[in-house]
Coordinates of C-alpha atoms in Angstrom, one line a residue:
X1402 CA 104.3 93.6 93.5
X1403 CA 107.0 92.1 95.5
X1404 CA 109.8 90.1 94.1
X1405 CA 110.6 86.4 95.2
X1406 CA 113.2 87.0 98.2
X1407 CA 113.7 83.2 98.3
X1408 CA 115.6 83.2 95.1
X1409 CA 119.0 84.7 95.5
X1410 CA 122.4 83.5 96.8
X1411 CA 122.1 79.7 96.4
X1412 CA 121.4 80.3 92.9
X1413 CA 124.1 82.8 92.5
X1414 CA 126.3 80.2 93.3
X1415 CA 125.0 77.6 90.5
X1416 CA 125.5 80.7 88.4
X1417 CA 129.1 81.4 89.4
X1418 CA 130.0 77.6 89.3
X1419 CA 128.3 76.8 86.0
X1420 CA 130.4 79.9 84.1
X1421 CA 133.6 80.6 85.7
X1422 CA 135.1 77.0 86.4
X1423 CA 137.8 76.0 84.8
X1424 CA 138.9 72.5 83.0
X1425 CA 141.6 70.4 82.2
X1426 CA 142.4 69.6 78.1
X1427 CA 143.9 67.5 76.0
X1428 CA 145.0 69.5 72.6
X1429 CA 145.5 67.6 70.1
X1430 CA 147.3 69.3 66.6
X1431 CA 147.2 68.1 63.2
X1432 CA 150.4 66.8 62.3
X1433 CA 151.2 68.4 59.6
X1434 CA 150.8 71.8 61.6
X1435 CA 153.9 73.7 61.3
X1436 CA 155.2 74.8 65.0
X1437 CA 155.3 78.4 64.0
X1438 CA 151.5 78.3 63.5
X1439 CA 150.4 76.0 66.6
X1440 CA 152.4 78.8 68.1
X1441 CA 150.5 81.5 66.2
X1442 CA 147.4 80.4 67.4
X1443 CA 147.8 79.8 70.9
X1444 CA 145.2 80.2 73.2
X1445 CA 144.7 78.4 76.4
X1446 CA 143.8 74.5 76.9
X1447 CA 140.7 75.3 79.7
X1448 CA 137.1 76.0 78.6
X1449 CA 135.2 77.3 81.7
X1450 CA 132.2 75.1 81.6
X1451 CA 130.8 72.6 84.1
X1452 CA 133.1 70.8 86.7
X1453 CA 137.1 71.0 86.3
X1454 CA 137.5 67.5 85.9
X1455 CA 135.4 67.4 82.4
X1456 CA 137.4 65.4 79.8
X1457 CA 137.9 68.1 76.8
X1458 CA 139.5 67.6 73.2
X1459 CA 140.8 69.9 70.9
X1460 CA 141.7 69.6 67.1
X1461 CA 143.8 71.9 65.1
X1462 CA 144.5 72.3 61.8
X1463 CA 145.8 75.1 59.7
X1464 CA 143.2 76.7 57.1
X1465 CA 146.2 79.2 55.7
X1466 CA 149.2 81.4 56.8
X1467 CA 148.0 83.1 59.7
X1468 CA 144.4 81.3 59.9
X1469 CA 143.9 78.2 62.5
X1470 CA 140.5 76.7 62.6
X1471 CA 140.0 74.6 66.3
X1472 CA 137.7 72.4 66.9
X1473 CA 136.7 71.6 70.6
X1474 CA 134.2 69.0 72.2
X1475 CA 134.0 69.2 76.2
X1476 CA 131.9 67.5 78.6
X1477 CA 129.2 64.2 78.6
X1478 CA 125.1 64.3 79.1
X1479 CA 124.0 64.5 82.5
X1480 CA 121.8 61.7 84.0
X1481 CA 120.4 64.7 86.1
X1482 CA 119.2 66.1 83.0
X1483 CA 115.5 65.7 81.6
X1484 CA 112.8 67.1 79.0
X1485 CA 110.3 69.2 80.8
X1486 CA 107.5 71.3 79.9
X1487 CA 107.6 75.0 80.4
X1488 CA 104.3 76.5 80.9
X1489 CA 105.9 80.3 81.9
X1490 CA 108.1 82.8 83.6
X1491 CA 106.9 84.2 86.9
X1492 CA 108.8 87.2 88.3
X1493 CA 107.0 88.5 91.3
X1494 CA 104.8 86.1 93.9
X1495 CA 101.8 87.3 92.0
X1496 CA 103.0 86.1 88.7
X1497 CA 104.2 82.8 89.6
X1498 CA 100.9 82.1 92.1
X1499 CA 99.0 82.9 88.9
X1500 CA 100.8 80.3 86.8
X1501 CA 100.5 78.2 89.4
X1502 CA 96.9 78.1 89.3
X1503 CA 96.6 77.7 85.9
X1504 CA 98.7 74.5 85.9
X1505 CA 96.3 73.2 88.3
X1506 CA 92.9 73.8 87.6
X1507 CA 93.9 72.3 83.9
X1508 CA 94.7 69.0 85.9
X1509 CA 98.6 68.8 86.7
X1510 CA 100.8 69.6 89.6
X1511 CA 103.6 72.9 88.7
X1512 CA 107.1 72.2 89.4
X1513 CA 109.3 75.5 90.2
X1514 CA 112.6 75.4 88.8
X1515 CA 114.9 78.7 89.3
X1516 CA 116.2 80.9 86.2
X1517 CA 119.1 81.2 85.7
X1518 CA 120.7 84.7 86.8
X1519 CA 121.5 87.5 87.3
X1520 CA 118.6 89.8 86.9
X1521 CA 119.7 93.5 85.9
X1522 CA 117.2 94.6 87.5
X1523 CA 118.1 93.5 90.9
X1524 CA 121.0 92.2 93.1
X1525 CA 123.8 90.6 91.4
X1526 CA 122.8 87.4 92.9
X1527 CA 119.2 87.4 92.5
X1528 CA 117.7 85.6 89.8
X1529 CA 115.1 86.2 87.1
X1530 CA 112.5 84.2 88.8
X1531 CA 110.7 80.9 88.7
X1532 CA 109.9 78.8 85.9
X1533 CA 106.5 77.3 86.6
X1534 CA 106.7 73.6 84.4
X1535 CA 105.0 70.3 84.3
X1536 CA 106.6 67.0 84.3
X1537 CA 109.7 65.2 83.7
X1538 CA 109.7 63.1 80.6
X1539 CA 112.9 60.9 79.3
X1540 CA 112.9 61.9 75.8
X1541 CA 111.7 65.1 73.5
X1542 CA 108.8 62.7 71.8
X1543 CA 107.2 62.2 75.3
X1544 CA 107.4 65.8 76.2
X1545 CA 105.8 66.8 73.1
X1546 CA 103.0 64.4 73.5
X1547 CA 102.6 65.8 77.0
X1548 CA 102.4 69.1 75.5
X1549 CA 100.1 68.7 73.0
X1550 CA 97.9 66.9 76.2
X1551 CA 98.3 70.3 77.9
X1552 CA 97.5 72.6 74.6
X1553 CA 94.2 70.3 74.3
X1554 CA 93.3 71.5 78.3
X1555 CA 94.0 75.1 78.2
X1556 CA 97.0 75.6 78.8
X1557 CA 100.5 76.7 76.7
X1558 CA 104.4 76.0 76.9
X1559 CA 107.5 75.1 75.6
X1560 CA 109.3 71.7 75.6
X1561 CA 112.3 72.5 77.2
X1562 CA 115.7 70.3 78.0
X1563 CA 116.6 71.0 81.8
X1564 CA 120.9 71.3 80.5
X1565 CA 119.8 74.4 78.6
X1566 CA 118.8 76.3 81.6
X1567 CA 122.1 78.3 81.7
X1568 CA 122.5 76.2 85.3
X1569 CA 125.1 74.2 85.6
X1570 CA 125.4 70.8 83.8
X1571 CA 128.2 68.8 82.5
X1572 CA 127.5 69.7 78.8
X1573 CA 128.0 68.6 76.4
X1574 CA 129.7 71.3 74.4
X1575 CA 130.8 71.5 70.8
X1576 CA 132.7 74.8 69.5
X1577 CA 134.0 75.9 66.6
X1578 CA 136.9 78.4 66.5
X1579 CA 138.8 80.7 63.7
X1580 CA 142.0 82.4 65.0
X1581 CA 143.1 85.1 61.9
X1582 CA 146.5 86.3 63.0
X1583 CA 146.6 89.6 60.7
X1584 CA 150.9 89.5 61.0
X1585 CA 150.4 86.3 59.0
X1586 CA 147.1 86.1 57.0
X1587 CA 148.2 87.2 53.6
X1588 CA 144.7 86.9 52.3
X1589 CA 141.4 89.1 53.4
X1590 CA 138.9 89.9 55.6
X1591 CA 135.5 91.7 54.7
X1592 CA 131.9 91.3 55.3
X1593 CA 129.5 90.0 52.7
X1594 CA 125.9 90.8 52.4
X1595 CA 123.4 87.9 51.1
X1596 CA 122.4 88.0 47.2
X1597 CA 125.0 90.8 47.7
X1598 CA 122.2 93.4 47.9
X1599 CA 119.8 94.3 51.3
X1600 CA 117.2 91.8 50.5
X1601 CA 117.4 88.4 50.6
X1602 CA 119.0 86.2 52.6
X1603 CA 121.8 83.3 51.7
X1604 CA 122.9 80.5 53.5
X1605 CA 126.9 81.1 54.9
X1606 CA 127.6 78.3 53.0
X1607 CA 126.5 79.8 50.1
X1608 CA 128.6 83.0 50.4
X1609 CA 131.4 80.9 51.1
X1610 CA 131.3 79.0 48.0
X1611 CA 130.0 82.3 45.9
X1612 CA 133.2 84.2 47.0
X1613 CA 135.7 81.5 47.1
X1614 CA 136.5 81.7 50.8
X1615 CA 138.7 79.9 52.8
X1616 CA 136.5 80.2 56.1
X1617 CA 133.6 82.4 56.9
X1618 CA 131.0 82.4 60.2
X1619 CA 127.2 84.6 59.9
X1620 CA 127.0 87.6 61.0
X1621 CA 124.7 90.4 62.5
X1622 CA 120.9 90.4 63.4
X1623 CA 118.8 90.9 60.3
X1624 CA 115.0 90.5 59.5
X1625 CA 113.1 87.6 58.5
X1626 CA 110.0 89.1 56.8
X1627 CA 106.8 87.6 58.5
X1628 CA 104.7 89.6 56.5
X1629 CA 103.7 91.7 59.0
X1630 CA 104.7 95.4 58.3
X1631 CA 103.5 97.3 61.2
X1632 CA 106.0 98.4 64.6
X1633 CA 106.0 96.0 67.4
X1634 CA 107.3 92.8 69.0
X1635 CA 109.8 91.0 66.4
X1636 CA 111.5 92.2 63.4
X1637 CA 109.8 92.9 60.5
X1638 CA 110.2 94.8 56.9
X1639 CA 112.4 94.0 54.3
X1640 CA 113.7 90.4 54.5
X1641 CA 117.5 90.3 54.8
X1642 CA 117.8 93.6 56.0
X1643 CA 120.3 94.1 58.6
X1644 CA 118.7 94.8 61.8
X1645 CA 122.0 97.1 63.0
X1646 CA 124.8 98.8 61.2
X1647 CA 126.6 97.5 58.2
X1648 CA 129.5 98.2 56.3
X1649 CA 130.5 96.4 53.4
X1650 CA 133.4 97.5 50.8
X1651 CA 133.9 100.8 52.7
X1652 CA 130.1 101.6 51.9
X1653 CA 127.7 102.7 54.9
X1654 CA 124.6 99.5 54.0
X1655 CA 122.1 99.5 57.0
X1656 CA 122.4 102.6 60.3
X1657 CA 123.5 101.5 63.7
X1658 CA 121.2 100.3 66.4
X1659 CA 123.1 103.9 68.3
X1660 CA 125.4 102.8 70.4
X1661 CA 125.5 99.1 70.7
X1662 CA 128.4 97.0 69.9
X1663 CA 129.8 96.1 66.0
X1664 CA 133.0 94.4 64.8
X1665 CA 135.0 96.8 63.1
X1666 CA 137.6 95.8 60.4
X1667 CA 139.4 99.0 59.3
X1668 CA 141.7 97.3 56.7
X1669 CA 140.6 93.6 54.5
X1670 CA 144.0 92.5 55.9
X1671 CA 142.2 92.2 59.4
X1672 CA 145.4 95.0 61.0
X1673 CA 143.3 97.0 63.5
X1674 CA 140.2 95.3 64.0
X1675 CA 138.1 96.2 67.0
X1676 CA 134.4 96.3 69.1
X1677 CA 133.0 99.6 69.4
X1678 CA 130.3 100.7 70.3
X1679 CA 129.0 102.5 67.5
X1680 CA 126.0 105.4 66.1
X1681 CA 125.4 106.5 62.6
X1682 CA 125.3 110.6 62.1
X1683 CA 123.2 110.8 58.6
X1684 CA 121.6 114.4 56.7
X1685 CA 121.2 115.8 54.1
X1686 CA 122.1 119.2 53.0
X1687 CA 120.4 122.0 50.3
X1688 CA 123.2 124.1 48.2
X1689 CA 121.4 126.8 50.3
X1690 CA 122.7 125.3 53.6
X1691 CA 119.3 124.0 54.7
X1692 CA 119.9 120.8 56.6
X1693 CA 117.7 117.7 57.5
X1694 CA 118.5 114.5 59.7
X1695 CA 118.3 111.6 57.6
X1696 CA 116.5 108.7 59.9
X1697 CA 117.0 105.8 57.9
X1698 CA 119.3 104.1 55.5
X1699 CA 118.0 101.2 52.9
X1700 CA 115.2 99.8 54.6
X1701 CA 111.3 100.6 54.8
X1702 CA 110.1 103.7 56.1
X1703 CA 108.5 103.3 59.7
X1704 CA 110.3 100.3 60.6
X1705 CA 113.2 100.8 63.1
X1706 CA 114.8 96.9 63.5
X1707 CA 115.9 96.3 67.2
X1708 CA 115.4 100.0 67.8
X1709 CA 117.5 102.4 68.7
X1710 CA 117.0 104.8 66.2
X1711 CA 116.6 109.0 65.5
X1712 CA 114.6 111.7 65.3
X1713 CA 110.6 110.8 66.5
X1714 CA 111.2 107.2 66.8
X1715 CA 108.9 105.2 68.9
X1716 CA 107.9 104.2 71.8
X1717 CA 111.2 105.0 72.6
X1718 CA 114.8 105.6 70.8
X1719 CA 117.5 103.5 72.8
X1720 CA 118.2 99.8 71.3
X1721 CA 115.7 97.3 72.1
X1722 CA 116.2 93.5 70.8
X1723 CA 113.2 91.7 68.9
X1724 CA 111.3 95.0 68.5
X1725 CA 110.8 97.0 65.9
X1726 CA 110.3 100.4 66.9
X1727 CA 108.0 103.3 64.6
X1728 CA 108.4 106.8 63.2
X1729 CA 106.0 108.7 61.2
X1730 CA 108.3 111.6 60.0
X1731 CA 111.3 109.5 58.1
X1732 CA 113.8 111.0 55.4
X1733 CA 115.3 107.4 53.9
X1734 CA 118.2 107.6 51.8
X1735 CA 117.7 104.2 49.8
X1736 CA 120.7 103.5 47.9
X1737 CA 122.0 101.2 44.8
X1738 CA 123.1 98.3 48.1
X1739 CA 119.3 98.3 48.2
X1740 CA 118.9 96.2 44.9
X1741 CA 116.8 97.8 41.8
X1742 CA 113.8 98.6 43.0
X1743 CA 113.0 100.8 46.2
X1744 CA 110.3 100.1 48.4
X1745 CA 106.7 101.7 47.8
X1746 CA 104.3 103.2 49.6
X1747 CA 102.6 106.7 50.3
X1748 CA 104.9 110.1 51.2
X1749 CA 106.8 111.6 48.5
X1750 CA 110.5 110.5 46.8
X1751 CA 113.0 112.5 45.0
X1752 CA 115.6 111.2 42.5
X1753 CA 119.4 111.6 42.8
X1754 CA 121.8 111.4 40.6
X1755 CA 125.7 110.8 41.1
X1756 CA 126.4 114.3 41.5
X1757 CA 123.2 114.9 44.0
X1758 CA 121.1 116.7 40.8
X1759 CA 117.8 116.1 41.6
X1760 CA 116.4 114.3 38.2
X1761 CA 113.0 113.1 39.4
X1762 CA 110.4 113.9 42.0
X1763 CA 107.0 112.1 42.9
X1764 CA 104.0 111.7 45.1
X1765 CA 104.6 108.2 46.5
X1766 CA 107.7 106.3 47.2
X1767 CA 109.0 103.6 45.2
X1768 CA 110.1 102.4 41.8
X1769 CA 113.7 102.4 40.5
X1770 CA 116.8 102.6 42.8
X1771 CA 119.4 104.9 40.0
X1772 CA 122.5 102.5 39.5
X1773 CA 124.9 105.8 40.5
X1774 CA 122.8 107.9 42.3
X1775 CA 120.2 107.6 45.7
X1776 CA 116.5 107.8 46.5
X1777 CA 115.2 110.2 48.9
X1778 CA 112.0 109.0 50.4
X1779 CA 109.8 111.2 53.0
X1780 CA 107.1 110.2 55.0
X1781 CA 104.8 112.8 57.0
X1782 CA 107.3 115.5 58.3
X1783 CA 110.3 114.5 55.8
X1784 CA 107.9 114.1 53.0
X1785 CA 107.1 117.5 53.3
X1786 CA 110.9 119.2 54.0
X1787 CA 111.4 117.1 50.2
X1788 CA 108.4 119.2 48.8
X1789 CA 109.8 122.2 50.1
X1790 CA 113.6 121.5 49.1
X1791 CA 113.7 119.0 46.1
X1792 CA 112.7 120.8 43.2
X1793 CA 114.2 118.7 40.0
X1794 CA 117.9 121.0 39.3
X1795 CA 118.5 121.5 42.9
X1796 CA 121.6 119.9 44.4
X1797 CA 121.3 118.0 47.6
X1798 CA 123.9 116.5 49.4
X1799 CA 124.1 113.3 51.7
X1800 CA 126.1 112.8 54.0
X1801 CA 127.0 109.8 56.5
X1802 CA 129.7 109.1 59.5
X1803 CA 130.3 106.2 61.5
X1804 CA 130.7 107.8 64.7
X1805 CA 132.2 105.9 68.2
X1806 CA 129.5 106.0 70.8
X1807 CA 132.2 106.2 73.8
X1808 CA 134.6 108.7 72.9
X1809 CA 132.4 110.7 69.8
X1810 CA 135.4 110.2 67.4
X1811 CA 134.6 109.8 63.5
X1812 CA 135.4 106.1 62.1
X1813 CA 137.0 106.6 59.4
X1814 CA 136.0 104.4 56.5
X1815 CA 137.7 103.7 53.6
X1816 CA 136.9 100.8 50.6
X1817 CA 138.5 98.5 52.3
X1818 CA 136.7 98.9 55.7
X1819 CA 134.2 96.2 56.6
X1820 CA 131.5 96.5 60.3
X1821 CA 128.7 93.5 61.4
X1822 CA 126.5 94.7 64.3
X1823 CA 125.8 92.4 67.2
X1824 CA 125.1 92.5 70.8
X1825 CA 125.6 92.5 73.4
X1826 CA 129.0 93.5 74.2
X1827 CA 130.8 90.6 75.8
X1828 CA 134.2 91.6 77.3
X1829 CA 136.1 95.2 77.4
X1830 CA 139.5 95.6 78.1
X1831 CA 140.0 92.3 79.2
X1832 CA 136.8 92.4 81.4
X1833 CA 133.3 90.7 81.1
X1834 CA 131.3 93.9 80.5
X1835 CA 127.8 92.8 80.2
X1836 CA 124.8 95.2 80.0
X1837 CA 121.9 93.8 79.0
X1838 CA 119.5 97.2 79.9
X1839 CA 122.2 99.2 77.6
X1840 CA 122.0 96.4 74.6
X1841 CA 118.7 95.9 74.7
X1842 CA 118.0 92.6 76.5
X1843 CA 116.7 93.9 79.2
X1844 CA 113.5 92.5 80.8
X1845 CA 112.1 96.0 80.9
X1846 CA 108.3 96.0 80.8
X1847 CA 106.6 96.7 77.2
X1848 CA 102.8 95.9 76.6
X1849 CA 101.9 93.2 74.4
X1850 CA 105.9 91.8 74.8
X1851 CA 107.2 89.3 77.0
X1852 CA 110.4 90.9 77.6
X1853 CA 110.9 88.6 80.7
X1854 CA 110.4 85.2 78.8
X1855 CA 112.9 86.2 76.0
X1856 CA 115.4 87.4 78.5
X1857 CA 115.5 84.4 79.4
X1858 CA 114.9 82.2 76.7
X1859 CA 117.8 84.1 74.3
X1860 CA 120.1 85.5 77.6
X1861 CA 119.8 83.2 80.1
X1862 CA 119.3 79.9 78.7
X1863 CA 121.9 78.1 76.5
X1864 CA 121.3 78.4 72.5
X1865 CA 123.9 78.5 69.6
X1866 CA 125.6 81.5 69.4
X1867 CA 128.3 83.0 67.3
X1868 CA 130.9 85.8 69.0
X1869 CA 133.7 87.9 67.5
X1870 CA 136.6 89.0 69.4
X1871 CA 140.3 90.9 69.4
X1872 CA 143.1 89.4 71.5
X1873 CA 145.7 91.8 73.0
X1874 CA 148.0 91.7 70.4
X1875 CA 145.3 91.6 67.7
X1876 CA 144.4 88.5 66.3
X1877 CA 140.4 88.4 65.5
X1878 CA 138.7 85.4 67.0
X1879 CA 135.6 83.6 65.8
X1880 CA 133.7 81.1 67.8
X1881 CA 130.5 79.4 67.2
X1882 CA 129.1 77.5 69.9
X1883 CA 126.5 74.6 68.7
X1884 CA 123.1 74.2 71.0
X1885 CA 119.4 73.3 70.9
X1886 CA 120.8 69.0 70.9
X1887 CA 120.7 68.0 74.2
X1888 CA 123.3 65.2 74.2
X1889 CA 125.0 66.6 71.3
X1890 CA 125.6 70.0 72.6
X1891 CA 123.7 72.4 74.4
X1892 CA 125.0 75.9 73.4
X1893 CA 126.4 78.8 75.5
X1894 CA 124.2 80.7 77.3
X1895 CA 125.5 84.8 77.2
X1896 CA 127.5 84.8 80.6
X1897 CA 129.2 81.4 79.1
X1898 CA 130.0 83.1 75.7
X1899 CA 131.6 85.9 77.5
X1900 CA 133.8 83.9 79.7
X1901 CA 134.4 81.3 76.6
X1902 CA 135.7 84.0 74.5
X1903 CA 137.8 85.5 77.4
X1904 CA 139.4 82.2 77.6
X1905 CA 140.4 82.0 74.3
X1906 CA 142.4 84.9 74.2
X1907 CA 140.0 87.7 73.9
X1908 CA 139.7 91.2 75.3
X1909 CA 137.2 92.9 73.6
X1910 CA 134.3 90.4 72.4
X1911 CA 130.5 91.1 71.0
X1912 CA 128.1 88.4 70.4
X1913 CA 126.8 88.0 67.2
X1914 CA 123.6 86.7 65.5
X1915 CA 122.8 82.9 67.0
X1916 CA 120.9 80.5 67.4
X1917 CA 119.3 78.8 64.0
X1918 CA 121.8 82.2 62.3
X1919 CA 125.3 80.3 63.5
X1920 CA 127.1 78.8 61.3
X1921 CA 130.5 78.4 60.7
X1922 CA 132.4 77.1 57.3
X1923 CA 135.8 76.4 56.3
X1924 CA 137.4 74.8 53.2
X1925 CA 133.1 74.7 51.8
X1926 CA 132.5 72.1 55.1
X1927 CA 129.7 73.4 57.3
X1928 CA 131.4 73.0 61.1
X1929 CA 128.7 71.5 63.6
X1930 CA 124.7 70.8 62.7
X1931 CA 122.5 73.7 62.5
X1932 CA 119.9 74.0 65.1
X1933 CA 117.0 74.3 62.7
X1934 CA 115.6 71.2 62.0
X1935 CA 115.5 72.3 57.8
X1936 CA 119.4 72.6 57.6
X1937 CA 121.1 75.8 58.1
X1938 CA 119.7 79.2 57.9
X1939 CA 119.9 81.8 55.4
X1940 CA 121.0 85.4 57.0
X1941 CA 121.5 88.2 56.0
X1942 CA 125.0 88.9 56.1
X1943 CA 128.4 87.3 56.8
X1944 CA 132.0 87.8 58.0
X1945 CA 134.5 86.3 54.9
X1946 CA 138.2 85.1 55.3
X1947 CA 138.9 84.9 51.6
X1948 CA 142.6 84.1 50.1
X1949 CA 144.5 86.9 48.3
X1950 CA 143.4 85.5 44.6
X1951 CA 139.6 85.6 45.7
X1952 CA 137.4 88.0 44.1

């Protein structure tokens, strides 16, 4: 099917105006902020967002030694702005014609508006394609009236709120930024999992107040149980499970996504942090040197979160976000991280104790998770290599690596060492370094998934999001961006975040989880409004910047 040729350079320059300008500031600093600090926590007085002549403000204040929270409002509504409905995402002439007709025959005239782009599967300067819409309405009550008008004829969309587009607009823009200088910070940095154990999920807030931190922002992607339990689009099994690798304590919690981006902390003082692109290297080994790959770590068997997984996963192994991907022939180690109780159903299970004893073996999987030892748990293929090599007395021994995609060096990982997953990777070396195809974005082509409407929905357009990065002289930074408020704020879309976080100082940035996940908290004080119209979100994990007395 042939592509739009109609959509390319014009557009690429909206693009390259809308993320790469930059803007005149006014920073303003608490006055009781000692010089040494302001100076600690330098970074420069330009956001690159909408037209240079912007008015921007920025408060500072000092959280503790070494820790500077900032906050930063840029920009003013656009009277060129409007709600809108969004009926779909057309990517070839066919497509688009299609949704076209549609529009009319349920009584209304289509309106093309332009993604934004680029399109990794093209040109740099081609777009995604053409949102076919309906109307222009002044307010969100009006569009949703409209909508519900439309639903009633036939026909399905989104109410959307044209300054979220990821085109250029004049904002506005509300940020939120942690700068941890690790030469200063006497206290610690490590990540925290919600309820403290894989499921479950816990507001930031909460975790903050639970752990007596001084600031903390969400972290990873993780899984909001729907209650559906099979592979497919979304993310589903256990709820609160991190949907990428986690360490917390110096303990291996969730496998990686292989090789997508994570925030490493090597030490809780924050010295050495770094984005890597990481893979987990699991397996399990017989005291007669038989050896099996381990697919899995605390989660249900069969349900690979965003992908990106081992042995016969499918459809396919390399990351893919808001998918969860299937294998038939797991070996799970479920371990104590995963709460008391291991999750059930048919295969076959063996029990561990601290010293890899085998104490316990039975025909389905489930039941209790040993307080100082690990499940096994086999399904079709790995069931049956447990049959065969888990008799109760035998030894087994499990073994796990944190391994760096890039250069196949072992992470090493010690008690104090703390990783949260994200994607995509934002900047490298001091570059933007965007790969959506590699991360998983991509709008590649999967039945019964609209790759191409999320690409652009959670890629292109403007949403909260939440980044980590590492300046060149290694201070961590944390940003969350608020969105989904027209007027308020409209977010970052992920070009934006990238060049955001390259102007505060960063040279090796990931994006973490976003929109209703972001959330950002110092001294117990939320930062921003959630998105979610219920108050902020529970996740399932978070990034902690506790004080030295903090348990």
């Amino acid at each position: 099917m042939a592509r739009r040729g109609m959509i390319g350079g014009a557009l690429a320059a909206c693009l390259v105006a809308g993320t790469i300008a930059t803007s005149v500031a006014d920073e303003t600093a608490a006055t009781d902020q000692p010089p040494a600090e302001r100076a600690a926590a330098r970074i420069p007085a330009e956001l690159p967002l909408g037209p240079v002549t912007l008015d921007e403000t920025r408060t500072s204040r000092t959280v503790a030694p070494g820790v500077t929270h900032i906050a930063i409002e840029r920009g003013r509504a656009s009277a060129d702005d409007f709600w809108t409905v969004t009926i779909g995402v057309g990517t070839t002439d066919e497509e688009v014609a299609e949704l076209e007709r549609r529009v009319r025959a349920a009584g209304y005239e289509p309106r093309l508006d332009p993604t934004a782009g680029p399109d990794p599967r093209g040109t740099e300067d081609e777009p995604l394609g053409m949102m076919v819409r309906v109307g222009r309405y002044a307010d969100q009550t009006a569009a949703n009236r409209a909508r519900s008008e439309m639903v009633s004829r036939g026909l399905t969309g989104v109410v959307h709120h044209t300054s979220e587009d990821g085109q250029p607009t004049t904002g506005p823009w509300s940020l939120d930024v942690l700068v941890v200088d690790p030469a200063r910070f006497t206290g610690r940095l490590r990540s925290e999992l919600a309820s403290g154990i894989v499921p479950g999920r816990e507001t930031t807030s909460s975790m903050a107040r639970r752990t007596g931190a001084l600031a903390a922002v969400n972290g990873g992607f993780f899984v909001i149980d729907s209650g559906r339990h099979t592979p497919g689009p979304g993310l589903t099994g256990t709820d609160g499970d991190l949907a990428g690798i986690s360490v917390v304590g110096g303990n291996l919690v969730s496998e990686a996504v292989n090789d997508r981006p994570a925030l490493v902390i090597p030490a809780d003082s924050g010295r050495g942090s770094a984005v890597r692109r990481l893979r987990t290297s699991l397996s399990v080994r017989t005291d007669a040197g038989v050896t099996r790959q381990v697919t899995g770590l605390n989660r249900q068997a069969g349900l690979i979160v965003n992908c990106g997984g081992v042995g016969t996963a499918t459809p396919f192994s390399h990351p893919f976000q808001e998918y969860t991907c299937g294998n038939d022939n797991e070996l799970l180690a479920i371990t104590p991280k995963f709460g008391t109780t291991a999750p059930s159903g048919a295969g076959y299970q063996a029990t561990l104790d601290a010293d890899g004893r085998v104490t316990a073996v039975q025909q389905s999987r489930g039941g209790a998770v040993p307080a100082r030892g690990t499940l096994l748990q086999g399904t079709g293929t790995g069931a049956q290599w447990l049959r065969d090599h888990a008799r109760v007395g035998d030894r087994l021994t499990v073994r796990s690596a944190v391994v760096d995609s890039d250069s196949g060096a072992r992470v090493p990982v010690t008690s104090k060492t703390s990783v949260i997953n994200g994607a995509p990777l934002l900047l490298r070396n001091g570059r933007t370094a965007l790969d959506p195809v590699r991360d998983g974005w991509g709008p590649v082509e999967i039945a019964g998934s609209d790759r191409e409407a999320l690409f652009n929905a959670w890629y292109l357009r403007r949403n909260p999001r939440t980044a980590a990065g590492v300046t060149k002289d290694g201070k961590i930074v944390l940003l969350t961006a608020d969105g989904r408020r027209p007027g308020y704020t409209v977010g970052l879309s992920t070009p934006e975040t990238a060049a955001v976080m390259r102007s505060l100082g960063a040279v090796n940035a990931l994006n973490l989880d976003g929109g209703g996940s972001t959330a950002m908290v110092v001294n117990n004080a939320l930062q921003g409004t959630p998105s979610d119209r219920t108050g902020e979100r529970p996740d399932g994990d978070a990034l902690m910047i506790l004080p030295p007395s903090a348990r």
